mmCIF file of C-alpha atoms in Angstrom:
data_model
loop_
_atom_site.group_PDB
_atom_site.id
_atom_site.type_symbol
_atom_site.label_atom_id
_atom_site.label_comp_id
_atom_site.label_asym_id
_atom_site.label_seq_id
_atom_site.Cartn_x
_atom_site.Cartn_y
_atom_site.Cartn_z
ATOM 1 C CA UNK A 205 -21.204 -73.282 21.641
ATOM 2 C CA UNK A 206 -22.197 -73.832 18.240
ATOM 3 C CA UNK A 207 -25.686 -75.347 17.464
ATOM 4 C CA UNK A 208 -26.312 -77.661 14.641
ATOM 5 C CA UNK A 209 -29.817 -77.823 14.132
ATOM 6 C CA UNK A 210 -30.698 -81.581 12.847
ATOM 7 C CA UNK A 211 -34.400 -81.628 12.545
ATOM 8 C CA UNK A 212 -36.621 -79.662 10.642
ATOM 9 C CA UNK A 213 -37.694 -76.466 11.866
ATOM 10 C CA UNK A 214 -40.454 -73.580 12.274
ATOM 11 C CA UNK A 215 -39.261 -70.349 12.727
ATOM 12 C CA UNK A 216 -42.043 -68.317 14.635
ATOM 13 C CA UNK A 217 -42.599 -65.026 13.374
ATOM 14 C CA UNK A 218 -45.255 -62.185 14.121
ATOM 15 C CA UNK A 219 -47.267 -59.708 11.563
ATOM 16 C CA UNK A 220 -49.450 -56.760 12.753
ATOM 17 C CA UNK A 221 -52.454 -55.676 11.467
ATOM 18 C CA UNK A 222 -52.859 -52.050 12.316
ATOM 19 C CA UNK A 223 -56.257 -51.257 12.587
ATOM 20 C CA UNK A 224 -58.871 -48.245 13.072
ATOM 21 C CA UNK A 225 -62.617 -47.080 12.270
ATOM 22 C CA UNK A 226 -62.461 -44.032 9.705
ATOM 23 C CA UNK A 227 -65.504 -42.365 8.511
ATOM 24 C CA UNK A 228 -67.558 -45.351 9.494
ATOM 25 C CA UNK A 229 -65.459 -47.521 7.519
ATOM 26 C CA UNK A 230 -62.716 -50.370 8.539
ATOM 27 C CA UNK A 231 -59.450 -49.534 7.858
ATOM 28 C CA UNK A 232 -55.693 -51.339 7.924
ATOM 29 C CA UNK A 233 -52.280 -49.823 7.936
ATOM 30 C CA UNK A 234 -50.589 -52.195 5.258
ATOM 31 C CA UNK A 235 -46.870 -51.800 4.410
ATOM 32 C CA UNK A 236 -44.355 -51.335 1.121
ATOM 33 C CA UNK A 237 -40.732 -52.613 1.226
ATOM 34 C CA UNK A 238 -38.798 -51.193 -1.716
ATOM 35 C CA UNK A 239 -38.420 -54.394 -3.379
ATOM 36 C CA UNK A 240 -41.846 -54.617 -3.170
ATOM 37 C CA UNK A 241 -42.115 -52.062 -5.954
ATOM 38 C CA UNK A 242 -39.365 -53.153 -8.639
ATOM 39 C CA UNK A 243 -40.124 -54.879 -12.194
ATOM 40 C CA UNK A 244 -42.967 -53.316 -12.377
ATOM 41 C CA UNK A 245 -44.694 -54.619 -9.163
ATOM 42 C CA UNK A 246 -47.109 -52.481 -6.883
ATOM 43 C CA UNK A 247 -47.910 -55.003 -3.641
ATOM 44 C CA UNK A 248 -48.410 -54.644 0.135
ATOM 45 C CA UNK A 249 -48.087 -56.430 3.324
ATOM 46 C CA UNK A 250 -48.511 -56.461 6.994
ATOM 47 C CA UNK A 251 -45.873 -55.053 8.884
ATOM 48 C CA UNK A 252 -43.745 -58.282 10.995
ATOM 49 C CA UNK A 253 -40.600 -60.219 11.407
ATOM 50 C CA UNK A 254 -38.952 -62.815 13.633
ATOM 51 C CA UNK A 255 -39.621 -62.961 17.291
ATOM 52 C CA UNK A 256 -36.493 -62.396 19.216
ATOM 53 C CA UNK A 257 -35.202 -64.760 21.471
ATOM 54 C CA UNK A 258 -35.150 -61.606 24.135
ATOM 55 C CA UNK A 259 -38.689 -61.137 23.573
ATOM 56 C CA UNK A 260 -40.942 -61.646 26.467
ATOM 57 C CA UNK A 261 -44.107 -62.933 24.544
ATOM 58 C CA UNK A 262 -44.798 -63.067 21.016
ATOM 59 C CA UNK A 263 -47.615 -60.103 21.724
ATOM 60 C CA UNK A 264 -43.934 -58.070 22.592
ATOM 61 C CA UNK A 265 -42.759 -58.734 19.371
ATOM 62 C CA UNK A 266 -45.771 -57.811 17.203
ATOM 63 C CA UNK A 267 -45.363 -54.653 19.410
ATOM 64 C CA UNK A 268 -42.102 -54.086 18.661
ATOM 65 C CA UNK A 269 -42.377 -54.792 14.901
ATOM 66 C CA UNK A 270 -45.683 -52.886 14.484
ATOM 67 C CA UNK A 271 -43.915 -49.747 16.594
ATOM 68 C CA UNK A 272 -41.015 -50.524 14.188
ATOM 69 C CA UNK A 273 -42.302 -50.438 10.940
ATOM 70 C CA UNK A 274 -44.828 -48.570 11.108
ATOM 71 C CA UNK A 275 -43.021 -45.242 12.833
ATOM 72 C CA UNK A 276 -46.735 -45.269 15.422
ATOM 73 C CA UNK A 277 -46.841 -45.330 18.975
ATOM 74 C CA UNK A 278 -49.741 -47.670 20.583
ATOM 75 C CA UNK A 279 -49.848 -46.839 23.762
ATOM 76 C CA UNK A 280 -48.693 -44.393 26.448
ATOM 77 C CA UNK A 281 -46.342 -46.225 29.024
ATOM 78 C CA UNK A 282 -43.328 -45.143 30.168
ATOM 79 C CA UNK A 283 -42.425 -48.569 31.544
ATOM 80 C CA UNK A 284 -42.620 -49.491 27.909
ATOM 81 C CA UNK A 285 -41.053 -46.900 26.241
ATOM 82 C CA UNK A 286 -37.813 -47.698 28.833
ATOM 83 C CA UNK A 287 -38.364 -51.399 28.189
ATOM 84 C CA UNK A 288 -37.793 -50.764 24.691
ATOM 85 C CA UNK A 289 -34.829 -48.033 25.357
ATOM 86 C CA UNK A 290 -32.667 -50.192 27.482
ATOM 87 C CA UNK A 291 -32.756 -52.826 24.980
ATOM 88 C CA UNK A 292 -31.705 -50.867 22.434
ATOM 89 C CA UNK A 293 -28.028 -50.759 22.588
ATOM 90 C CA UNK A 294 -27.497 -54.350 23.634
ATOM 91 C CA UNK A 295 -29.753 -55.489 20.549
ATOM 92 C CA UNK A 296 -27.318 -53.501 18.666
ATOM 93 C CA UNK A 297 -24.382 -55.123 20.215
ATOM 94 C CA UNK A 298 -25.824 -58.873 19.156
ATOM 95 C CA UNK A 299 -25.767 -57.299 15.736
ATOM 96 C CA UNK A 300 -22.312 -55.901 15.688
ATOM 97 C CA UNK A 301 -21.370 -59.252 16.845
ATOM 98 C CA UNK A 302 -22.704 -61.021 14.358
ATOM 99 C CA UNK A 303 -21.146 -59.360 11.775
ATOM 100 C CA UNK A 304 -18.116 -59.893 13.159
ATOM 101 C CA UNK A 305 -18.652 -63.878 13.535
ATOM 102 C CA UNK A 306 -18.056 -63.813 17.147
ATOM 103 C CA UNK A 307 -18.770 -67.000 19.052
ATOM 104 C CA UNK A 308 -21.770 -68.300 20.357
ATOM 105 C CA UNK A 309 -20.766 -68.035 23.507
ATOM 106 C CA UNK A 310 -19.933 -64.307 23.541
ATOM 107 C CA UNK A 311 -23.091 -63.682 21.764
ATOM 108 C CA UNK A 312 -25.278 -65.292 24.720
ATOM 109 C CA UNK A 313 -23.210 -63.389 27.395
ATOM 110 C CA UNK A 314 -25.120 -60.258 25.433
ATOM 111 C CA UNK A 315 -28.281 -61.980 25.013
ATOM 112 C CA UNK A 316 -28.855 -62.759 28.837
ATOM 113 C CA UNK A 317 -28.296 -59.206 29.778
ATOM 114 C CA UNK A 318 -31.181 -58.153 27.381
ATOM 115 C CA UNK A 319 -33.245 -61.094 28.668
ATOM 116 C CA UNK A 320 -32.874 -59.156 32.267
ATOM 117 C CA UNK A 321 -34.393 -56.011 31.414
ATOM 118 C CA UNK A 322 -37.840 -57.010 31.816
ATOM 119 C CA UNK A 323 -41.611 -55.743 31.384
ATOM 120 C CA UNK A 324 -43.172 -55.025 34.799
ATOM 121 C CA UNK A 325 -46.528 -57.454 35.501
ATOM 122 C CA UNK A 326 -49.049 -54.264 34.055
ATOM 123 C CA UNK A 327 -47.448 -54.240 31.191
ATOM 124 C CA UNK A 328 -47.650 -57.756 30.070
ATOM 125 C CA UNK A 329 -51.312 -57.835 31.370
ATOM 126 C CA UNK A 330 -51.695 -54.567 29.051
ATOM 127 C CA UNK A 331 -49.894 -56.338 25.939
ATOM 128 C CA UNK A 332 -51.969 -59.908 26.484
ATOM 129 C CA UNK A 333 -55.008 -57.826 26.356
ATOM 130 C CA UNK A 334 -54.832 -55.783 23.854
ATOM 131 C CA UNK A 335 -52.360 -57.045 20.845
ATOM 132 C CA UNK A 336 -55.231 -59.239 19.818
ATOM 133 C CA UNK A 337 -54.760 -62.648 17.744
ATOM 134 C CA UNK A 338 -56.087 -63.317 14.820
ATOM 135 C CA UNK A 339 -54.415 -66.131 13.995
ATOM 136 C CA UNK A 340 -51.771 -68.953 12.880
ATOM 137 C CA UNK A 341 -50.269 -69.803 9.501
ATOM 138 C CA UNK A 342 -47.281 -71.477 7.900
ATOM 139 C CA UNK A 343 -46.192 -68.768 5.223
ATOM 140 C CA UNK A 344 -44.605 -69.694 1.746
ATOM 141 C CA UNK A 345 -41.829 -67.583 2.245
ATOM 142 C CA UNK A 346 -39.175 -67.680 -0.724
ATOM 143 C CA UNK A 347 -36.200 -67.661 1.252
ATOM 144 C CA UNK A 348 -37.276 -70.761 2.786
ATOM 145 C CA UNK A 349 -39.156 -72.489 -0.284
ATOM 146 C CA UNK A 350 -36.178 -74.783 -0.652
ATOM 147 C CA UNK A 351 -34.716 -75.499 2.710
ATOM 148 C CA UNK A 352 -36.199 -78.216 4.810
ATOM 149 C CA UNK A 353 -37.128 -74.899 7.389
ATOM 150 C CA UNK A 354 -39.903 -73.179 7.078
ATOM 151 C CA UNK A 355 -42.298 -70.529 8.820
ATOM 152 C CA UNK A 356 -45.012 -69.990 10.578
ATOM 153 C CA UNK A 357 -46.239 -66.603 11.564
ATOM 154 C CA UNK A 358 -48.904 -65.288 13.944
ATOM 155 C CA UNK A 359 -51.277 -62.249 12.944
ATOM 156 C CA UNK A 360 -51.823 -59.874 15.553
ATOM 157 C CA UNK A 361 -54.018 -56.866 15.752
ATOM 158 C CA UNK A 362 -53.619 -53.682 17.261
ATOM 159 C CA UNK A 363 -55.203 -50.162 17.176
ATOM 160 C CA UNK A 364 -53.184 -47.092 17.092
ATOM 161 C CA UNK A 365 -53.558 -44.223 19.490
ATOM 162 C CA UNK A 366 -55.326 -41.198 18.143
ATOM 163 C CA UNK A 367 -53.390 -38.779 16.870
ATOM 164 C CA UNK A 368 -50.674 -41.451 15.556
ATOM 165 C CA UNK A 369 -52.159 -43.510 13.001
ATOM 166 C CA UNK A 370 -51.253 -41.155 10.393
ATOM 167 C CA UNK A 371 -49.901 -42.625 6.385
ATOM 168 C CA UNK A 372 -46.007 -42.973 6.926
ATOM 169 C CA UNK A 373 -43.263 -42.374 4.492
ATOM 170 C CA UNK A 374 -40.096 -44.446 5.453
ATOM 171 C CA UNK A 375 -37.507 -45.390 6.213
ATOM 172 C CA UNK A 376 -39.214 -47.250 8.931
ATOM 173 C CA UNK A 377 -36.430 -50.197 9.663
ATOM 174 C CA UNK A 378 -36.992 -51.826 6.354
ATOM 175 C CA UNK A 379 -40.213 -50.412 5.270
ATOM 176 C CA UNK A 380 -40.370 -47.947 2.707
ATOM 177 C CA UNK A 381 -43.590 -46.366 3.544
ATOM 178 C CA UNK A 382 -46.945 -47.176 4.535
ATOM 179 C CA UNK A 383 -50.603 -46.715 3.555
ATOM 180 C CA UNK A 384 -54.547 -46.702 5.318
ATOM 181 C CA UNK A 385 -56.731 -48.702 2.983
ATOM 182 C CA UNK A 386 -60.296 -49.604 3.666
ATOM 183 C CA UNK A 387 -60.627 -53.157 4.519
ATOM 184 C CA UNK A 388 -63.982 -53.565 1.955
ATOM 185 C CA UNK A 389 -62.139 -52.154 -0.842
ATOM 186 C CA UNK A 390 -58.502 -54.345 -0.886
ATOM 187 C CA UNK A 391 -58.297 -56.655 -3.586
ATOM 188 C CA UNK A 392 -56.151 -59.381 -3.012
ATOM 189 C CA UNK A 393 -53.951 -58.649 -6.492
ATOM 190 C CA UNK A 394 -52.194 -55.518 -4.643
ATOM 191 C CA UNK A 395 -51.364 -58.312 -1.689
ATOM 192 C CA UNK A 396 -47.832 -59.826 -1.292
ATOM 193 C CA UNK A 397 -48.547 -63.092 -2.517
ATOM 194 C CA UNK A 398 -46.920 -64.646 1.001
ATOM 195 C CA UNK A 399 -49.337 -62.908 2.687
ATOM 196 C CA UNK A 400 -52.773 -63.824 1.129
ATOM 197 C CA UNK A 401 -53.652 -66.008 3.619
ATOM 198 C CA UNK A 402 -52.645 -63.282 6.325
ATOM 199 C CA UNK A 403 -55.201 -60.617 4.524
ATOM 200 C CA UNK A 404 -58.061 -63.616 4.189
ATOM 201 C CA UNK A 405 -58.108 -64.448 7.962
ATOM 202 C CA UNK A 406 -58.155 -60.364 8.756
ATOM 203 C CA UNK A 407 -61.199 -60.395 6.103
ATOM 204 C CA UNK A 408 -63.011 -63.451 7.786
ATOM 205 C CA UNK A 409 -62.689 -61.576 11.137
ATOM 206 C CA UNK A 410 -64.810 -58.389 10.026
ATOM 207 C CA UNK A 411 -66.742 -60.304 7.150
ATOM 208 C CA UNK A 412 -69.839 -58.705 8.737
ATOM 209 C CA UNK A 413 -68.840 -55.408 9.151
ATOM 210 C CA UNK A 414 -67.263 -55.289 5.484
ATOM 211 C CA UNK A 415 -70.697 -56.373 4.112
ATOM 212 C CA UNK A 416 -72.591 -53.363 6.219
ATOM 213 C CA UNK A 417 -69.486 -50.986 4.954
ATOM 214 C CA UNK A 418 -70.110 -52.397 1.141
ATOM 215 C CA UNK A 419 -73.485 -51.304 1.944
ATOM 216 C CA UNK A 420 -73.207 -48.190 3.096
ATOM 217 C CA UNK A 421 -70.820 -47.397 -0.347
ATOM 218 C CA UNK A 422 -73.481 -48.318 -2.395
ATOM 219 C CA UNK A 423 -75.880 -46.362 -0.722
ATOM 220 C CA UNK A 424 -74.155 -43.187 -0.134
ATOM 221 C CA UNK A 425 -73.332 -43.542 -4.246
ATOM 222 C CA UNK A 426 -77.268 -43.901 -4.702
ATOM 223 C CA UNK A 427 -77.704 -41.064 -2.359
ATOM 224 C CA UNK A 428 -74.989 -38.714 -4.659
ATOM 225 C CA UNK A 429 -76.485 -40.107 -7.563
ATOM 226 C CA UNK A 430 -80.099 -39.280 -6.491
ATOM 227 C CA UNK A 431 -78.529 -35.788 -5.744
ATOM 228 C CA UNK A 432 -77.198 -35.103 -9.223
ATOM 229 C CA UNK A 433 -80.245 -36.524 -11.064
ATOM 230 C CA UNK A 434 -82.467 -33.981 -9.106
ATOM 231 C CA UNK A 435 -80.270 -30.707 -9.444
ATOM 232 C CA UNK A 436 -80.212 -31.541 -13.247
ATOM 233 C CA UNK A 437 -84.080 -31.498 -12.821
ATOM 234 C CA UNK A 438 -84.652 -29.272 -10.761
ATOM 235 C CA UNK A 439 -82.049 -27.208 -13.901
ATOM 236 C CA UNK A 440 -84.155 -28.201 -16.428
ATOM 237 C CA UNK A 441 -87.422 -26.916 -14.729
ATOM 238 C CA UNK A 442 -86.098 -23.218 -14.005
ATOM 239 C CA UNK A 443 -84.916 -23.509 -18.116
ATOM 240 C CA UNK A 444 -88.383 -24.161 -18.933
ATOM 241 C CA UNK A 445 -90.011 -21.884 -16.466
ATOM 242 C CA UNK A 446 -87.686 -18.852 -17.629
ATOM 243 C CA UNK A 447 -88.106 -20.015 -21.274
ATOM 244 C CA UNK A 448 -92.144 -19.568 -20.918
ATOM 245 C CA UNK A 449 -91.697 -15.755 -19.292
ATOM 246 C CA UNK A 450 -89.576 -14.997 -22.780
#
């Protein structure tokens, strides 16, 4: 059955901010879609997309998308990892259909099978409690700037698992490759402009903790700069030392 959608509406979609602690310092996995590098242009988002209708929580999808595009793995579960599996093939099959224009109808008869293959009880307590929110937005996204649709995304946050949070180059689904920046240092120039307002709530979160790692740049820099200006002393005394013995 076909549905005509008369009112306006939201489409709810999901971003992930990757993050981890390196050297002392906060840092987020941001990603680079290859349009996001033509005419001259050099900017970077968070990894996301559109929660599925399949999807058992929107904390599955920023999961999925974050597992997606960034090519890391988040946690060890096998219930998981078979969750995601089984899907597979039948998420495929929606797409095939698609392209094909098949009916609504035949479309569903797919989509309830996926809908069956669910996430045991642990797992959803494990995804609740640790795909973190950050928050809501509507996003100015340009394919909807003139339709009377429009978006609004969640940010999630999630911490890879040692040993996986490495700098990725792509493919990863859409993504051409992806980079660890610190948090402190990220202007909001090299941002996609559509998600400013994604990078400014991530900022307010660890406001405190970018101030104390701002901090501990400058001093370290003192520290290397104290460093230099006493070797160059300490080279000007042994000059003047060895040019009193001549």
């Amino acid at each position: 059955m076909k549905m005509n959608i008369k009112y306006p509406v939201a489409f709810h979609t999901v971003d992930m901010a990757t993050t981890r602690t390196h050297n002392g310092r906060i840092q987020v996995l941001l990603a680079q879609k290859i349009k996001d590098t033509e005419g001259g242009k050099n900017v970077w988002r968070f990894p996301g997309g559109f929660i599925d209708p399949w999807d058992s929580c929107a904390e599955e999808a920023a999961l999925r998308e974050g597992m997606e595009e960034s090519g890391m793995k988040f946690v060890e579960s096998p219930d998981i990892d078979k969750h995601f599996a089984l899907r597979a093939p039948l998420i495929k099959k929606v797409s095939a259909l698609i392209e094909e224009l098949a009916d609504d109808d035949e479309i569903n008869v797919v989509i309830k099978k996926i809908q069956k293959i669910k996430l045991t009880d642990s797992s959803l307590t494990w995804m609740r409690a640790n795909v973190r929110y950050v928050g809501s937005t509507t996003i100015d996204d340009a394919r909807y700037r003139d339709s009377i649709h429009k978006i609004i995304t969640t940010l999630y946050e999630l911490t890879p698992m040692p040993g996986f949070d490495k700098d990725g180059e792509g493919p990863f689904d859409d993504i051409a490759r992806t980079k660890w920046f610190n948090l402190h240092e990220i202007k909001t120039e090299i941002m996609h402009p559509s998600h400013t307002v994604l990078f400014d709530m991530l900022f307010d979160k660890y406001k405190v903790k970018i101030q104390v790692n701002k901090m501990t740049d400058t001093l370290e820099k003192l520290g290397d700069d104290l460093k230099k200006g006493a070797h160059e002393l300490f080279g000007h005394v042994d000059q003047f030392i060895s040019d009193i013995k001549k």
